[in-house]
Amino acid sequence: MRVLGVDPGLTRLGVGVVEGVAGRPLTMVGVGVVRTPADADTALRLVAVERGIEEWLDAHRPDVVAVERVFSQHNVRTVMGTAQASAVAMLCAARRGLPVVLHTPSEVKAAVTGSGRADKAQVGAMVTRLLRLDAPPKPADAADALALAICHIWRAPATNRLQQAVAAQVAAQVAAQRAGKGR
Amino acid sequence: MRVLGVDPGLTRLGVGVVEGVAGRPLTMVGVGVVRTPADADTALRLVAVERGIEEWLDAHRPDVVAVERVFSQHNVRTVMGTAQASAVAMLCAARRGLPVVLHTPSEVKAAVTGSGRADKAQVGAMVTRLLRLDAPPKPADAADALALAICHIWRAPATNRLQQAVAAQVAAQVAAQRAGKGR
């Protein structure tokens, strides 16, 4: 599974592509940042964000796009820009028929560090270790994007395993009923 | 000047096209609502919003797109959807090279009713009168989109007049300096 993680923002939008499956060493395919000038018109910044995301989708052809879920408890101006940039990321992915999944910042932190309240340095350190990099990706937005992709790869099979367990239980019940009837 | 007003929202995005210049009777060219199902995936809703806005831009070829400026003092969930829908509207317009202007709700209310704190009914009543309609456009989002377009047409020349006044003053100063030197 190849996942494009997107840490949304208008000034810096982190992008990271990770390939792999849960339980096996993961591979970093690419990492970077889409930047737009803070003094530019918002509409033009959104066009630049769209162009940047399209380039990453074209270059790396991910199977899934994982985007950080935006909350509005933070600074009002920042949240608006983040919500707008995340909308463009979701739009670009869904327009191509790619599944879009959202993960909260604490889900991502918990997935890669074991704690939903880990700081940026800890997330950067674990991303470096898990992807066997020489140094933490800079800026933090790029590292966060990789963490999002890793989180998705690791959470996806958990969901699948849960579904499989439920399916197995149902199958067992059906088999038991049949066995009962056969008596 | 033909203006497409957009009252952004994920569930209902109001669109209204008004043609005219300040000081002359205005004409409504079109009005409507782009709707997306509340139970659908956000990414797919954004794709539907994009498609809807593109259709309005194709059908009416506005010179300018006026979008309501989003604030985050309201309900968190609603604001996120509104910010995301407004991002798609701005993106669609800017991608075509159309100017995008943002007006606050109170600027729009003040422009069409004389009061920045007017209620929906008052805005609807004035839109009906100013565009010589038989009844207020329904739903309120559609009326708000028309009010945004009217607001833009009326505010644009005010901005132009201010610029012209400044330019005239500068020209007068330059002329006075030249006359002084000529003495």
Tab-separated table of C-alpha atoms in Angstrom:
chain	number	residue	atom	x	y	z
A	1	MET	CA	0.000	0.000	0.000
A	2	ARG	CA	1.335	3.426	-0.974
A	3	VAL	CA	-0.010	6.314	1.115
A	4	LEU	CA	0.340	10.063	0.579
A	5	GLY	CA	0.159	11.825	3.945
A	6	VAL	CA	-0.844	15.490	3.902
A	7	ASP	CA	-0.300	17.865	6.842
A	8	PRO	CA	-2.450	20.751	5.581
A	9	GLY	CA	-1.550	24.431	5.771
A	10	LEU	CA	-1.582	27.423	3.443
A	11	THR	CA	1.956	28.627	4.206
A	12	ARG	CA	3.476	25.151	4.431
A	13	LEU	CA	1.647	21.985	3.439
A	14	GLY	CA	3.652	18.888	4.370
A	15	VAL	CA	3.565	15.903	2.013
A	16	GLY	CA	5.060	12.477	2.588
A	17	VAL	CA	4.739	9.224	0.682
A	18	VAL	CA	5.244	5.913	2.485
A	19	GLU	CA	4.954	2.412	1.078
A	20	GLY	CA	4.499	-0.797	3.001
A	21	VAL	CA	2.222	-3.006	5.037
A	22	ALA	CA	1.787	-3.307	8.785
A	23	GLY	CA	4.292	-5.592	10.463
A	24	ARG	CA	6.981	-5.096	7.811
A	25	PRO	CA	9.640	-2.355	7.557
A	26	LEU	CA	8.196	0.688	5.797
A	27	THR	CA	9.811	2.649	2.970
A	28	MET	CA	9.804	6.398	2.463
A	29	VAL	CA	9.101	7.121	-1.203
A	30	GLY	CA	9.184	10.912	-0.998
A	31	VAL	CA	8.821	13.859	1.357
A	32	GLY	CA	8.474	17.589	0.860
A	33	VAL	CA	6.560	20.773	1.459
A	34	VAL	CA	4.229	22.796	-0.763
A	35	ARG	CA	4.738	26.461	0.136
A	36	THR	CA	2.718	29.523	-0.789
A	37	PRO	CA	3.641	33.158	-0.026
A	38	ALA	CA	1.875	34.510	3.074
A	39	ASP	CA	1.338	37.914	1.438
A	40	ALA	CA	-0.414	36.507	-1.644
A	41	ASP	CA	-4.148	36.501	-2.236
A	42	THR	CA	-5.849	33.494	-0.570
A	43	ALA	CA	-7.520	32.424	-3.818
A	44	LEU	CA	-4.164	32.385	-5.639
A	45	ARG	CA	-2.557	30.497	-2.747
A	46	LEU	CA	-5.251	27.819	-3.057
A	47	VAL	CA	-4.485	27.504	-6.776
A	48	ALA	CA	-0.787	27.031	-5.904
A	49	VAL	CA	-1.682	24.401	-3.289
A	50	GLU	CA	-3.802	22.551	-5.855
A	51	ARG	CA	-0.929	22.592	-8.372
A	52	GLY	CA	1.504	21.312	-5.742
A	53	ILE	CA	-0.728	18.441	-4.641
A	54	GLU	CA	-1.468	17.452	-8.230
A	55	GLU	CA	2.301	17.222	-8.867
A	56	TRP	CA	2.745	14.914	-5.874
A	57	LEU	CA	-0.192	12.736	-6.945
A	58	ASP	CA	1.152	12.542	-10.510
A	59	ALA	CA	4.694	11.765	-9.389
A	60	HIS	CA	3.901	9.112	-6.774
A	61	ARG	CA	0.482	7.635	-7.657
A	62	PRO	CA	-0.604	6.765	-4.090
A	63	ASP	CA	-3.385	4.228	-3.368
A	64	VAL	CA	-4.791	6.319	-0.516
A	65	VAL	CA	-4.484	9.917	0.691
A	66	ALA	CA	-4.381	10.468	4.468
A	67	VAL	CA	-5.105	14.023	5.598
A	68	GLU	CA	-4.833	15.435	9.109
A	69	ARG	CA	-8.254	16.202	10.513
A	70	VAL	CA	-8.527	19.915	11.284
A	71	PHE	CA	-9.874	21.181	14.587
A	72	SER	CA	-10.804	24.766	15.267
A	73	GLN	CA	-9.718	25.152	18.882
A	74	HIS	CA	-6.503	26.844	17.723
A	75	ASN	CA	-5.829	30.293	16.313
A	76	VAL	CA	-8.736	31.447	14.149
A	77	ARG	CA	-6.708	32.713	11.169
A	78	THR	CA	-4.512	29.613	11.059
A	79	VAL	CA	-7.464	27.254	11.297
A	80	MET	CA	-9.208	28.873	8.343
A	81	GLY	CA	-6.109	28.484	6.172
A	82	THR	CA	-5.630	24.910	7.362
A	83	ALA	CA	-9.270	24.022	6.663
A	84	GLN	CA	-9.033	25.579	3.204
A	85	ALA	CA	-5.768	23.807	2.330
A	86	SER	CA	-7.156	20.475	3.588
A	87	ALA	CA	-10.238	20.994	1.404
A	88	VAL	CA	-8.020	21.340	-1.671
A	89	ALA	CA	-6.074	18.189	-0.737
A	90	MET	CA	-9.284	16.182	-0.238
A	91	LEU	CA	-10.726	17.559	-3.484
A	92	CYS	CA	-7.650	16.641	-5.560
A	93	ALA	CA	-7.622	13.079	-4.197
A	94	ALA	CA	-11.369	12.407	-4.424
A	95	ARG	CA	-11.515	13.859	-7.939
A	96	ARG	CA	-9.133	11.047	-9.009
A	97	GLY	CA	-11.241	8.440	-7.249
A	98	LEU	CA	-8.662	7.933	-4.490
A	99	PRO	CA	-9.929	7.087	-0.993
A	100	VAL	CA	-9.404	9.960	1.447
A	101	VAL	CA	-8.984	9.175	5.133
A	102	LEU	CA	-8.721	11.640	7.989
A	103	HIS	CA	-6.707	11.018	11.141
A	104	THR	CA	-6.590	13.318	14.161
A	105	PRO	CA	-3.225	14.660	15.366
A	106	SER	CA	-3.487	12.552	18.538
A	107	GLU	CA	-4.240	9.375	16.553
A	108	VAL	CA	-1.108	10.022	14.509
A	109	LYS	CA	1.058	10.740	17.549
A	110	ALA	CA	-0.266	7.667	19.364
A	111	ALA	CA	0.373	5.485	16.309
A	112	VAL	CA	4.028	6.413	15.878
A	113	THR	CA	5.111	7.201	19.482
A	114	GLY	CA	2.634	5.342	21.675
A	115	SER	CA	1.386	8.610	23.179
A	116	GLY	CA	-1.316	10.911	21.803
A	117	ARG	CA	0.373	13.837	23.549
A	118	ALA	CA	3.903	13.371	22.142
A	119	ASP	CA	5.716	16.521	21.000
A	120	LYS	CA	7.050	17.338	17.528
A	121	ALA	CA	10.591	16.199	18.374
A	122	GLN	CA	9.360	12.792	19.517
A	123	VAL	CA	7.253	12.344	16.364
A	124	GLY	CA	10.255	13.381	14.232
A	125	ALA	CA	12.524	10.915	16.063
A	126	MET	CA	10.122	8.004	15.578
A	127	VAL	CA	9.511	8.820	11.899
A	128	THR	CA	13.306	8.838	11.423
A	129	ARG	CA	13.645	5.461	13.140
A	130	LEU	CA	10.638	3.767	11.507
A	131	LEU	CA	11.659	4.844	7.991
A	132	ARG	CA	15.393	4.285	8.702
A	133	LEU	CA	16.339	7.849	7.727
A	134	ASP	CA	19.648	9.544	8.512
A	135	ALA	CA	17.988	12.562	10.143
A	136	PRO	CA	14.470	13.788	11.003
A	137	PRO	CA	12.767	15.300	7.930
A	138	LYS	CA	12.597	19.102	8.064
A	139	PRO	CA	10.420	21.106	8.462
A	140	ALA	CA	8.141	19.479	11.072
A	141	ASP	CA	5.233	19.612	8.586
A	142	ALA	CA	7.103	17.166	6.336
A	143	ALA	CA	7.764	14.795	9.262
A	144	ASP	CA	4.096	15.065	10.302
A	145	ALA	CA	2.990	14.138	6.786
A	146	LEU	CA	5.140	10.970	6.927
A	147	ALA	CA	3.740	10.181	10.394
A	148	LEU	CA	0.215	10.466	8.958
A	149	ALA	CA	1.054	8.000	6.188
A	150	ILE	CA	2.615	5.567	8.678
A	151	CYS	CA	-0.417	5.928	10.972
A	152	HIS	CA	-2.701	5.041	8.089
A	153	ILE	CA	-0.745	1.947	7.073
A	154	TRP	CA	-0.765	0.714	10.661
A	155	ARG	CA	-4.395	1.511	11.408
A	156	ALA	CA	-5.812	0.084	8.177
A	157	PRO	CA	-5.062	-3.599	9.023
A	158	ALA	CA	-6.374	-3.076	12.580
A	159	THR	CA	-9.696	-2.144	11.036
A	160	ASN	CA	-9.415	-5.121	8.692
A	161	ARG	CA	-8.532	-7.490	11.533
A	162	LEU	CA	-11.560	-6.283	13.491
A	163	GLN	CA	-13.771	-6.909	10.465
A	164	GLN	CA	-12.208	-10.348	9.982
A	165	ALA	CA	-12.743	-11.241	13.654
A	166	VAL	CA	-16.402	-10.215	13.426
A	167	ALA	CA	-16.801	-12.187	10.188
A	168	ALA	CA	-15.160	-15.271	11.766
A	169	GLN	CA	-17.465	-15.055	14.788
A	170	VAL	CA	-20.543	-14.767	12.571
A	171	ALA	CA	-19.320	-17.717	10.493
A	172	ALA	CA	-18.785	-19.781	13.667
A	173	GLN	CA	-22.306	-18.953	14.886
A	174	VAL	CA	-23.792	-19.927	11.536
A	175	ALA	CA	-21.804	-23.206	11.582
A	176	ALA	CA	-22.961	-23.941	15.163
A	177	GLN	CA	-26.615	-23.333	14.175
A	178	ARG	CA	-26.245	-25.646	11.177
A	179	ALA	CA	-24.621	-28.296	13.349
A	180	GLY	CA	-27.527	-27.952	15.834
A	181	LYS	CA	-30.101	-28.374	13.060
A	182	GLY	CA	-28.263	-31.393	11.676
A	183	ARG	CA	-28.610	-33.302	14.939
B	1	MET	CA	-20.181	44.154	-14.545
B	2	ARG	CA	-21.464	40.621	-13.969
B	3	VAL	CA	-20.852	39.242	-10.487
B	4	LEU	CA	-21.316	35.709	-9.157
B	5	GLY	CA	-22.051	35.877	-5.434
B	6	VAL	CA	-21.306	32.736	-3.418
B	7	ASP	CA	-22.689	32.101	0.076
B	8	PRO	CA	-20.495	29.121	0.970
B	9	GLY	CA	-21.637	25.964	2.730
B	10	LEU	CA	-21.251	22.219	2.286
B	11	THR	CA	-24.920	21.325	2.672
B	12	ARG	CA	-26.257	24.363	0.777
B	13	LEU	CA	-24.019	26.738	-1.188
B	14	GLY	CA	-25.988	29.746	-2.408
B	15	VAL	CA	-25.152	31.160	-5.845
B	16	GLY	CA	-26.518	34.336	-7.417
B	17	VAL	CA	-25.522	36.210	-10.546
B	18	VAL	CA	-26.240	39.944	-10.798
B	19	GLU	CA	-25.400	42.275	-13.653
B	20	GLY	CA	-25.197	46.046	-13.494
B	21	VAL	CA	-23.345	49.119	-12.356
B	22	ALA	CA	-23.790	51.245	-9.259
B	23	GLY	CA	-26.464	53.912	-9.587
B	24	ARG	CA	-28.476	52.002	-12.198
B	25	PRO	CA	-31.160	49.342	-11.702
B	26	LEU	CA	-29.550	45.909	-11.326
B	27	THR	CA	-30.572	42.710	-13.105
B	28	MET	CA	-30.696	39.210	-11.674
B	29	VAL	CA	-29.165	36.802	-14.201
B	30	GLY	CA	-29.539	33.619	-12.167
B	31	VAL	CA	-29.952	32.265	-8.676
B	32	GLY	CA	-29.736	28.810	-7.142
B	33	VAL	CA	-28.227	26.470	-4.602
B	34	VAL	CA	-25.581	23.771	-4.910
B	35	ARG	CA	-26.501	21.013	-2.463
B	36	THR	CA	-24.524	18.016	-1.243
B	37	PRO	CA	-25.836	15.185	0.967
B	38	ALA	CA	-24.949	15.666	4.645
B	39	ASP	CA	-24.268	11.946	5.095
B	40	ALA	CA	-21.730	11.743	2.253
B	41	ASP	CA	-17.966	11.689	2.639
B	42	THR	CA	-16.534	15.243	2.952
B	43	ALA	CA	-14.063	14.680	0.113
B	44	LEU	CA	-16.882	13.596	-2.221
B	45	ARG	CA	-19.017	16.562	-1.125
B	46	LEU	CA	-16.166	18.895	-2.073
B	47	VAL	CA	-15.986	17.276	-5.514
B	48	ALA	CA	-19.747	17.879	-5.908
B	49	VAL	CA	-19.344	21.517	-4.809
B	50	GLU	CA	-16.565	21.984	-7.373
B	51	ARG	CA	-18.740	20.515	-10.130
B	52	GLY	CA	-21.651	22.775	-9.143
B	53	ILE	CA	-19.564	25.947	-9.113
B	54	GLU	CA	-17.930	25.070	-12.425
B	55	GLU	CA	-21.399	24.713	-13.964
B	56	TRP	CA	-22.404	28.170	-12.713
B	57	LEU	CA	-19.160	29.712	-13.997
B	58	ASP	CA	-19.594	28.025	-17.390
B	59	ALA	CA	-23.236	29.020	-17.688
B	60	HIS	CA	-22.932	32.674	-16.618
B	61	ARG	CA	-19.313	33.745	-17.279
B	62	PRO	CA	-19.060	36.333	-14.468
B	63	ASP	CA	-16.366	39.069	-14.452
B	64	VAL	CA	-15.835	38.747	-10.703
B	65	VAL	CA	-16.662	36.207	-7.986
B	66	ALA	CA	-17.690	37.600	-4.589
B	67	VAL	CA	-17.496	35.109	-1.701
B	68	GLU	CA	-18.698	35.614	1.851
B	69	ARG	CA	-15.757	35.874	4.230
B	70	VAL	CA	-15.918	33.051	6.779
B	71	PHE	CA	-15.481	33.693	10.485
B	72	SER	CA	-14.962	30.985	13.057
B	73	GLN	CA	-16.920	32.372	15.995
B	74	HIS	CA	-19.848	30.119	15.099
B	75	ASN	CA	-20.381	26.398	15.481
B	76	VAL	CA	-17.106	24.516	14.924
B	77	ARG	CA	-18.453	21.820	12.611
B	78	THR	CA	-20.355	24.310	10.449
B	79	VAL	CA	-17.393	26.658	10.166
B	80	MET	CA	-15.109	23.889	8.919
B	81	GLY	CA	-17.578	22.952	6.178
B	82	THR	CA	-18.092	26.600	5.278
B	83	ALA	CA	-14.340	27.264	5.117
B	84	GLN	CA	-13.845	24.180	2.949
B	85	ALA	CA	-16.683	25.081	0.567
B	86	SER	CA	-15.431	28.678	0.287
B	87	ALA	CA	-11.953	27.347	-0.530
B	88	VAL	CA	-13.395	25.383	-3.462
B	89	ALA	CA	-15.298	28.453	-4.707
B	90	MET	CA	-12.171	30.636	-4.524
B	91	LEU	CA	-10.097	27.937	-6.191
B	92	CYS	CA	-12.519	27.503	-9.117
B	93	ALA	CA	-12.633	31.260	-9.764
B	94	ALA	CA	-8.905	31.971	-9.380
B	95	ARG	CA	-8.017	28.980	-11.561
B	96	ARG	CA	-9.898	30.725	-14.410
B	97	GLY	CA	-8.103	33.989	-13.728
B	98	LEU	CA	-11.231	35.622	-12.297
B	99	PRO	CA	-10.796	38.172	-9.489
B	100	VAL	CA	-12.082	36.860	-6.152
B	101	VAL	CA	-13.311	39.344	-3.567
B	102	LEU	CA	-14.409	38.603	-0.021
B	103	HIS	CA	-17.073	40.581	1.819
B	104	THR	CA	-18.045	40.082	5.444
B	105	PRO	CA	-21.679	39.298	6.325
B	106	SER	CA	-22.041	42.720	7.981
B	107	GLU	CA	-20.644	44.529	4.921
B	108	VAL	CA	-23.223	42.741	2.798
B	109	LYS	CA	-26.102	43.493	5.181
B	110	ALA	CA	-25.044	47.142	5.479
B	111	ALA	CA	-24.784	47.474	1.697
B	112	VAL	CA	-28.294	46.230	0.924
B	113	THR	CA	-30.258	47.255	4.048
B	114	GLY	CA	-28.253	50.128	5.556
B	115	SER	CA	-27.619	48.113	8.729
B	116	GLY	CA	-24.834	45.614	9.371
B	117	ARG	CA	-27.066	43.837	11.868
B	118	ALA	CA	-30.118	43.322	9.638
B	119	ASP	CA	-31.815	39.927	9.805
B	120	LYS	CA	-32.335	37.396	6.994
B	121	ALA	CA	-35.892	38.583	6.288
B	122	GLN	CA	-34.747	42.175	5.837
B	123	VAL	CA	-31.932	41.127	3.492
B	124	GLY	CA	-34.402	38.984	1.525
B	125	ALA	CA	-36.866	41.868	1.291
B	126	MET	CA	-34.242	44.306	-0.002
B	127	VAL	CA	-32.826	41.815	-2.517
B	128	THR	CA	-36.386	41.318	-3.817
B	129	ARG	CA	-36.905	45.081	-4.135
B	130	LEU	CA	-33.482	45.911	-5.625
B	131	LEU	CA	-33.701	43.179	-8.262
B	132	ARG	CA	-37.437	43.766	-8.853
B	133	LEU	CA	-38.371	40.146	-8.127
B	134	ASP	CA	-41.867	38.834	-7.414
B	135	ALA	CA	-40.848	37.151	-4.150
B	136	PRO	CA	-37.733	36.727	-1.989
B	137	PRO	CA	-35.453	34.015	-3.393
B	138	LYS	CA	-35.583	30.788	-1.363
B	139	PRO	CA	-33.665	29.401	0.503
B	140	ALA	CA	-31.985	32.251	2.416
B	141	ASP	CA	-28.582	31.096	1.099
B	142	ALA	CA	-29.692	31.988	-2.445
B	143	ALA	CA	-30.869	35.453	-1.334
B	144	ASP	CA	-27.583	35.957	0.535
B	145	ALA	CA	-25.608	35.096	-2.591
B	146	LEU	CA	-27.527	37.759	-4.552
B	147	ALA	CA	-26.954	40.261	-1.723
B	148	LEU	CA	-23.213	39.534	-1.933
B	149	ALA	CA	-23.200	40.233	-5.668
B	150	ILE	CA	-25.152	43.484	-5.156
B	151	CYS	CA	-22.781	44.483	-2.353
B	152	HIS	CA	-19.828	43.972	-4.649
B	153	ILE	CA	-21.273	46.024	-7.497
B	154	TRP	CA	-22.044	48.872	-5.106
B	155	ARG	CA	-18.758	48.782	-3.217
B	156	ALA	CA	-16.526	48.460	-6.290
B	157	PRO	CA	-17.146	52.024	-7.570
B	158	ALA	CA	-16.714	53.408	-4.037
B	159	THR	CA	-13.257	51.867	-4.010
B	160	ASN	CA	-12.670	53.204	-7.522
B	161	ARG	CA	-13.866	56.693	-6.540
B	162	LEU	CA	-11.508	56.681	-3.564
B	163	GLN	CA	-8.640	55.645	-5.821
B	164	GLN	CA	-9.625	58.330	-8.345
B	165	ALA	CA	-9.767	60.979	-5.598
B	166	VAL	CA	-6.306	59.981	-4.344
B	167	ALA	CA	-4.962	59.978	-7.904
B	168	ALA	CA	-6.483	63.423	-8.561
B	169	GLN	CA	-4.919	64.788	-5.364
B	170	VAL	CA	-1.506	63.389	-6.291
B	171	ALA	CA	-1.839	64.840	-9.788
B	172	ALA	CA	-2.778	68.244	-8.310
B	173	GLN	CA	0.258	68.141	-6.000
B	174	VAL	CA	2.531	67.247	-8.891
B	175	ALA	CA	1.038	70.073	-10.990
B	176	ALA	CA	1.494	72.532	-8.081
B	177	GLN	CA	5.137	71.494	-7.657
B	178	ARG	CA	5.742	71.929	-11.372
B	179	ALA	CA	4.050	75.357	-11.332
B	180	GLY	CA	6.259	76.310	-8.350
B	181	LYS	CA	9.400	75.250	-10.198
B	182	GLY	CA	8.277	77.090	-13.305
B	183	ARG	CA	8.073	80.400	-11.435
